[in-house]
Short mmCIF file of C-alpha atoms in Angstrom, two decimals:
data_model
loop_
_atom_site.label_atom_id
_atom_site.label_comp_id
_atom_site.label_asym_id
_atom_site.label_seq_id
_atom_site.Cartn_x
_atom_site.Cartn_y
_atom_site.Cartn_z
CA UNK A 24 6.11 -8.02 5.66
CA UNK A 25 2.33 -8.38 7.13
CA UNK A 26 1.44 -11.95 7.31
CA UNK A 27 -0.68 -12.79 4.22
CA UNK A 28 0.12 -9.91 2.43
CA UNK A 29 2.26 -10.31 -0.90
CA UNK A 30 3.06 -8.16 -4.38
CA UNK A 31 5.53 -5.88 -5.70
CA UNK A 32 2.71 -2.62 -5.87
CA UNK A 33 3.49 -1.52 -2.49
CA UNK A 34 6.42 -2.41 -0.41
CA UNK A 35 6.09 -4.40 2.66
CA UNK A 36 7.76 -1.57 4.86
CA UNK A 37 4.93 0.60 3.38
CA UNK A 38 2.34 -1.41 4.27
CA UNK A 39 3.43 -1.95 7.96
CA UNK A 40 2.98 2.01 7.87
CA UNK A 41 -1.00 1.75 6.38
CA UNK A 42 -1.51 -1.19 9.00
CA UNK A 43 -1.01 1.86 11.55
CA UNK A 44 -2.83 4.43 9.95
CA UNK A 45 -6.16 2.42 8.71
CA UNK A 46 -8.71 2.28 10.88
CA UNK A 47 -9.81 -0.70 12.21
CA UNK A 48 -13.36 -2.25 11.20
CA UNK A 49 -14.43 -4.83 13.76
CA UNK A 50 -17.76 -5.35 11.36
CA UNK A 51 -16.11 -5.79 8.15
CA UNK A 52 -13.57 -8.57 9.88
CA UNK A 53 -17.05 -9.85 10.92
CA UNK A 54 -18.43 -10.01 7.79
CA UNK A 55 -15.29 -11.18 5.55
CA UNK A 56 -14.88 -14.42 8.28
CA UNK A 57 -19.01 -14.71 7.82
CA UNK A 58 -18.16 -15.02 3.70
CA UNK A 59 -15.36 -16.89 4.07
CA UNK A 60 -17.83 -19.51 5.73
CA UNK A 61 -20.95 -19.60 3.36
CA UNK A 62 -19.03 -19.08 0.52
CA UNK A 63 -15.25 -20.51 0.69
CA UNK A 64 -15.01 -23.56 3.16
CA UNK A 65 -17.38 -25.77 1.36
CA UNK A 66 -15.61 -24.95 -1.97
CA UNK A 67 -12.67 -27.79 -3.83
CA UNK A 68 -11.26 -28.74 -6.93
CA UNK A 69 -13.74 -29.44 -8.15
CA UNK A 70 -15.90 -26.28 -7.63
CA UNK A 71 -16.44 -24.18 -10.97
CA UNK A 72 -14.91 -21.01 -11.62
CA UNK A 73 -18.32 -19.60 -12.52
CA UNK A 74 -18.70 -20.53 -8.16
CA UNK A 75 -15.74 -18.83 -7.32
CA UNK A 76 -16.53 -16.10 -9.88
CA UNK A 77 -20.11 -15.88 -7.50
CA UNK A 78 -17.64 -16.08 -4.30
CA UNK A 79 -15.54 -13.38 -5.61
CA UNK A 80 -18.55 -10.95 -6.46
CA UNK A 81 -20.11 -11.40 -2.64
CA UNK A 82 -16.47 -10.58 -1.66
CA UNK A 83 -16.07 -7.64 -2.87
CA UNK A 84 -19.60 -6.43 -2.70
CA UNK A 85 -18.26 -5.91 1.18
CA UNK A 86 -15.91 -3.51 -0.37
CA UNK A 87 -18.92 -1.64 -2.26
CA UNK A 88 -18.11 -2.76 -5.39
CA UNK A 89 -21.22 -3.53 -7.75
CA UNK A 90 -21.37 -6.03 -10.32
CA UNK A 91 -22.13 -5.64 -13.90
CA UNK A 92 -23.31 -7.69 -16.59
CA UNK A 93 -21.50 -10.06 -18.85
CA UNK A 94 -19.85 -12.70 -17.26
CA UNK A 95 -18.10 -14.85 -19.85
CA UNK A 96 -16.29 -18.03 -19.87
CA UNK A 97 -12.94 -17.61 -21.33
CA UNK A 98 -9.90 -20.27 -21.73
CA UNK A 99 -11.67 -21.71 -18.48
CA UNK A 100 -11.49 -19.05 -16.26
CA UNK A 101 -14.74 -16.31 -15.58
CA UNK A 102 -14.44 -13.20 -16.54
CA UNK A 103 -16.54 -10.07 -15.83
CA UNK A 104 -16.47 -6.70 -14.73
CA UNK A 105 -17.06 -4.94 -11.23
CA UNK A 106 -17.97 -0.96 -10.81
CA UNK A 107 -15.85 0.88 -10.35
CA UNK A 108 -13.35 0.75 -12.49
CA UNK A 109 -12.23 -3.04 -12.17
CA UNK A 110 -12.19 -6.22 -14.32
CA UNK A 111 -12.75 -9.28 -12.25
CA UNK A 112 -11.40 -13.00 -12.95
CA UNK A 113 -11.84 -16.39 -11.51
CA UNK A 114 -9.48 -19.04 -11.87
CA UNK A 115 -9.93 -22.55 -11.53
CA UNK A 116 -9.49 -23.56 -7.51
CA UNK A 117 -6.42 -22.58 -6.24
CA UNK A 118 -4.45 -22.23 -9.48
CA UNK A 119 -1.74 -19.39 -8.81
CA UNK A 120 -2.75 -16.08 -10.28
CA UNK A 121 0.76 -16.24 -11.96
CA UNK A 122 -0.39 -19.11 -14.16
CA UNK A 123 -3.04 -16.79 -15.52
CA UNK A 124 -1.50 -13.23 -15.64
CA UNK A 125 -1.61 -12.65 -19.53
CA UNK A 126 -5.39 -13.66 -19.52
CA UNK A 127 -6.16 -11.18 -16.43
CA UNK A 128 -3.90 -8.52 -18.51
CA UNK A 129 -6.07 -9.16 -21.52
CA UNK A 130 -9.13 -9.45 -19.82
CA UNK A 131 -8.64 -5.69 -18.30
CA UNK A 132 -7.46 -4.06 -21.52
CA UNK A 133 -10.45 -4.99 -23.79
CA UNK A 134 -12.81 -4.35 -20.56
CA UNK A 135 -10.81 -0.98 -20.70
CA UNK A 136 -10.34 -1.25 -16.66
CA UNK A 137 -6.69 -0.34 -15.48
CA UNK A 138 -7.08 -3.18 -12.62
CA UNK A 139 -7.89 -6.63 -12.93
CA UNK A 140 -8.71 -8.80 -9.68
CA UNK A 141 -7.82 -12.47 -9.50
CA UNK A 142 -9.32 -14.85 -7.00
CA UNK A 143 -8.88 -18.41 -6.91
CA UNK A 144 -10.64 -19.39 -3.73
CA UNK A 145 -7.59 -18.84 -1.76
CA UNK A 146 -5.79 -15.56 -2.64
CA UNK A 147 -7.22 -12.33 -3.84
CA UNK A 148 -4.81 -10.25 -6.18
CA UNK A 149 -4.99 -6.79 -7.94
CA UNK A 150 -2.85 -6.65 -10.94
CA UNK A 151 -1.94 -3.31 -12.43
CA UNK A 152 -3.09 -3.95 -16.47
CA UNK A 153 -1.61 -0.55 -17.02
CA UNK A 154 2.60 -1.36 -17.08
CA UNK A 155 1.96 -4.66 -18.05
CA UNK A 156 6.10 -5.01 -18.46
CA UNK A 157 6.16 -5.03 -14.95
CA UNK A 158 3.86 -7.13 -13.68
CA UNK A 159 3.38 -5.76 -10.40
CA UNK A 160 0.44 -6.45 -8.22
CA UNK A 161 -0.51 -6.92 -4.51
CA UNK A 162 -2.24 -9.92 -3.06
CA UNK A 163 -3.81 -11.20 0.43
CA UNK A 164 -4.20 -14.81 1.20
CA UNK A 165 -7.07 -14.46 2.67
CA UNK A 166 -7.54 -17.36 5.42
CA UNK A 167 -4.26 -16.02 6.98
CA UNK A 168 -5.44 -12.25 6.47
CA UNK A 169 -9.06 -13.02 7.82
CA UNK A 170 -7.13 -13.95 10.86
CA UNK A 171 -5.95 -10.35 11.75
CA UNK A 172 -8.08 -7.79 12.78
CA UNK A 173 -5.02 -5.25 11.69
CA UNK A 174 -4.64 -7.00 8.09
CA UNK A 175 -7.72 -6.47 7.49
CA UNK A 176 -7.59 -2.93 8.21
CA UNK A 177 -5.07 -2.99 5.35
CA UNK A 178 -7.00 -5.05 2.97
CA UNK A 179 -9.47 -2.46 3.36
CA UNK A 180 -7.30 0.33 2.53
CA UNK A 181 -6.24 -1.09 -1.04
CA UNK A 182 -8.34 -2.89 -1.97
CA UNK A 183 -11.56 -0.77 -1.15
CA UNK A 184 -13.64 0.88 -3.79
CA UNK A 185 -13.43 3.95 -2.72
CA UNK A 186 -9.37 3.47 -3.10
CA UNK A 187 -9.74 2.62 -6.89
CA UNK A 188 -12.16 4.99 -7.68
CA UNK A 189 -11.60 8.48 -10.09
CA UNK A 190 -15.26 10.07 -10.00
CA UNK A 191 -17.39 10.70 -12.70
CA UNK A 192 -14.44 11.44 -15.12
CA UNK A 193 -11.54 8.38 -15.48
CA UNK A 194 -10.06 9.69 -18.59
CA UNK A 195 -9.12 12.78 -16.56
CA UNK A 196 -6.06 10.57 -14.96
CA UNK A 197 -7.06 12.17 -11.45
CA UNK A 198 -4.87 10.17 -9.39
CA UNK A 199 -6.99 7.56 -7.45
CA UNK A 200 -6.64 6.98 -3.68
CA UNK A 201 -4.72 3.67 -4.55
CA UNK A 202 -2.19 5.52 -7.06
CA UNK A 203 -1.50 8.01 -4.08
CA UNK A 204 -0.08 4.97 -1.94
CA UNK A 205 1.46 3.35 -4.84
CA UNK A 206 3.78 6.79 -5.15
CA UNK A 207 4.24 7.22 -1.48
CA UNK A 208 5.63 3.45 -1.61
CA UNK A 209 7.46 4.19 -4.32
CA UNK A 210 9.53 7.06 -2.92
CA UNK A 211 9.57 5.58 0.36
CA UNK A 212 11.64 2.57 -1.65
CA UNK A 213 14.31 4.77 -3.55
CA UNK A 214 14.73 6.78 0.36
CA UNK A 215 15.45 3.02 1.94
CA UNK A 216 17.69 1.97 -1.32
CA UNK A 217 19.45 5.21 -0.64
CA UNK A 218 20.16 4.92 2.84
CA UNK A 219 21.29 1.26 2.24
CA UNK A 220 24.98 2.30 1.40
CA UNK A 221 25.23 4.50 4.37
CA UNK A 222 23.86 1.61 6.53
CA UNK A 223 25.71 -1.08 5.39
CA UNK A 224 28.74 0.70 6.09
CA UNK A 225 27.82 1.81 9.92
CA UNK A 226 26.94 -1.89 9.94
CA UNK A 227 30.05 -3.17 8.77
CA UNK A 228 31.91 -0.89 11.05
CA UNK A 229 30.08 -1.81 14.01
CA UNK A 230 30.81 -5.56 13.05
CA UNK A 231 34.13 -5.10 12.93
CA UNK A 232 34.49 -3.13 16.57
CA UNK A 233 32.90 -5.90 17.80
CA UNK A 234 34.86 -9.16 16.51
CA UNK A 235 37.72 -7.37 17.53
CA UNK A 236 37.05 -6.56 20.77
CA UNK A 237 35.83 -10.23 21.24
CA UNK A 238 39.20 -11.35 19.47
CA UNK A 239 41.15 -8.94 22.04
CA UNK A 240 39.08 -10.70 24.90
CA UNK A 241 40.27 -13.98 23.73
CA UNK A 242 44.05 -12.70 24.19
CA UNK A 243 44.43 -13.02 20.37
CA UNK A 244 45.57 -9.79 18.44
CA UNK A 245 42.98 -9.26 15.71
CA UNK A 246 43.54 -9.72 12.10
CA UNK A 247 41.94 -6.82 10.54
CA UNK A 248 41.30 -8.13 7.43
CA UNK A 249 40.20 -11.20 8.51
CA UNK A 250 38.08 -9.51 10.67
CA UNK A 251 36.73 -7.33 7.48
CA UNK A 252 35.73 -10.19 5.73
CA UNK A 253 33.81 -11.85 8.64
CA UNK A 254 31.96 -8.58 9.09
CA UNK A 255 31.24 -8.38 5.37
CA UNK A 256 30.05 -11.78 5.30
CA UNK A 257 27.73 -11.12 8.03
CA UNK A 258 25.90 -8.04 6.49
CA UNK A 259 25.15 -9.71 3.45
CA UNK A 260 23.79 -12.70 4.75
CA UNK A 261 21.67 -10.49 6.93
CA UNK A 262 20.64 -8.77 3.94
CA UNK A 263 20.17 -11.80 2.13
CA UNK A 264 17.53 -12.83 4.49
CA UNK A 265 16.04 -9.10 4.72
CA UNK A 266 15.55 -10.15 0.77
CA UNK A 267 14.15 -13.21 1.56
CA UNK A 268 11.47 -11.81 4.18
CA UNK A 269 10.33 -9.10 2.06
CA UNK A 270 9.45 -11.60 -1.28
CA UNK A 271 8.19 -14.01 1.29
CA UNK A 272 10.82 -16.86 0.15
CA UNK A 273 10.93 -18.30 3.86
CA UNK A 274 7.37 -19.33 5.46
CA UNK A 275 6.72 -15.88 7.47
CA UNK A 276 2.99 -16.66 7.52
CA UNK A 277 3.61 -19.42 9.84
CA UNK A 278 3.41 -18.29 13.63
CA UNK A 279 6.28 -20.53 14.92
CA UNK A 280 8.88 -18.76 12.30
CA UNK A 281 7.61 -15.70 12.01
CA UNK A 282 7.59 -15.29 15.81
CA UNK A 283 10.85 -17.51 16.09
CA UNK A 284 12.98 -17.49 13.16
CA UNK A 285 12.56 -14.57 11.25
CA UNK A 286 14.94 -11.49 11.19
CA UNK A 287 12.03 -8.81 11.90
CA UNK A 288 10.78 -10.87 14.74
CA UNK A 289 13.97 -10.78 16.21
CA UNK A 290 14.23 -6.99 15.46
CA UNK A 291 11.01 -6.29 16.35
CA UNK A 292 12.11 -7.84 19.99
CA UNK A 293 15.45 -5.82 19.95
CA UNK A 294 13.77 -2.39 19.40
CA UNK A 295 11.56 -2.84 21.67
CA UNK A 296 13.81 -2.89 24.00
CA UNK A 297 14.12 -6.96 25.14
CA UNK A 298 16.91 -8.36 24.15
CA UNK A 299 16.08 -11.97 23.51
CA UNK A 300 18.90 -14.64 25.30
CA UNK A 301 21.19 -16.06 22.20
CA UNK A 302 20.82 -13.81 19.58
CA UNK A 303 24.46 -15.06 18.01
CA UNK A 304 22.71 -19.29 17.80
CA UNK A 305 19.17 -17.86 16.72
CA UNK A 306 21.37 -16.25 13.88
CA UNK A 307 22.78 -19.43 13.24
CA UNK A 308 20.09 -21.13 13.50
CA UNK A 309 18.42 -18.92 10.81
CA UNK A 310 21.05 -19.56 8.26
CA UNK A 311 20.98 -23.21 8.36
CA UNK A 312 17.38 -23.01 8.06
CA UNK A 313 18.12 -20.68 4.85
CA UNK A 314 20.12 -23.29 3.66
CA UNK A 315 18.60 -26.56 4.37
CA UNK A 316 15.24 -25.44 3.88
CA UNK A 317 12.16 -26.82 6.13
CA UNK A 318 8.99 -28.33 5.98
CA UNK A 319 5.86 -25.99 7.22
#
């Protein structure tokens, strides 16, 4: 999962794959860390939505989007609209987007804009007002994603105007630039979910090959279904953690763990071809982290 990127619209395996393909903008990095000054570090609890509804606008005026009239104050949060084709919402400072997601829902229908955005001074999020029984969206934290040239590549890629954007003609349904990466995600998903069978069983097999040849170096004869259950045990802890990564459960957006204590750091390492001393204890040392918990 990229650090400071977040939501259920488009998987975080996906979005490794836009990281590679968007081209990078060294001015628009330039210009979202200029923003983030003037308009974000000064801000607090006790700035006013209608400041971080002013914040929001400048924000995504970088990603050509044009604001229109008729900001309104509503259940003390700022609503308005942005061209093309989005509603926009501020909530009060820092207040999760989640608190809020009926409001942004409303807010889009009666604008009649299929996305809303959310920003709180912290995080930016696009929810999808049109399958509003699934709540999906996708979000950036944007002091970690101002950070990296690369994530900002993908910020630019989704959340861009020219990404949400039909033409002259909405009601026609013409699939916008966005909806094409939402169904590439998509099917990219049900490919992983159905190569996840086939891979937990190679994985269980090479498991078990293993402990017993480890077993048979210890001058013990194996018990094979001892040996099963180990394995098994294994994989889905591993794929507990996977789980965990993906919906951001553990702190990845902090450098020491992602870099340290994270299962795609330590595959990232393994593909490329260094194998990092003491895989078996940084395992370990993942899982009683996973169950412990720790302070970051």
């Amino acid at each position: 999962m990229p650090a400071g990127f977040s939501g259920n619209l488009i998987s975080g395996q996906y979005a490794e794959g836009l990281i590679d393909q968007a081209p990078r903008v060294a001015s628009l990095r330039t210009a979202l860390s200029r923003w983030w000054r003037h308009h974000v570090e000064s801000f607090g609890p006790a700035s006013s939505p209608r400041a971080l509804y002013s914040s929001a606008t400048a924000l995504l005026s970088l990603l050509e989007y044009r604001e229109l009239p008729g900001l309104v104050l509503r259940n003390g949060a700022a609503c308005g609209e942005m061209a093309p084709a989005v509603a926009l919402m501020a909530n009060p400072w820092h207040e999760s987007p989640d608190t809020r997601w009926r409001d942004a829902v409303r807010h889009a229908i009666e604008a009649g804009r299929e996305w809303c955005f959310c920003f709180n001074g912290r995080v930016l999020r696009l929810i999808d007002a049109r399958r509003t029984y699934a709540r999906r969206y996708v979000e950036f934290d944007l002091p970690v994603a101002l950070g990296d040239e690369r994530i900002v590549a993908l910020l630019a890629a989704v959340f861009h105007a020219s990404a949400v954007d039909v033409g002259d003609h909405p009601s026609s349904r013409t699939p916008s630039r966005l909806d094409e990466i939402i169904g590439r995600s998509a099917q990219e998903t049900l490919a992983v979910c159905r190569n996840l069978k086939e891979g937990v069983l190679e994985a269980l097999g090479s498991l078990v090959e293993g402990l017993a040849l480890a077993s048979g170096r210890r001058s013990r004869r194996p018990d094979l279904q001892a040996t099963h259950e180990q394995a098994l045990t294994l994989v889905y802890r591993l794929l507990f953690l996977f789980f965990a990564e993906a919906q951001r459960l553990v702190p990845t957006w902090h450098p020491i763990y992602r870099d340290s204590y994270s299962l795609d750091g330590l595959c990232s390492l393994m593909q490329a071809g260094t194998e990092p001393p003491a895989v078996w204890e940084t395992l370990q040392a993942i899982w009683r982290l996973a169950h412990a918990g720790c302070e970051a």
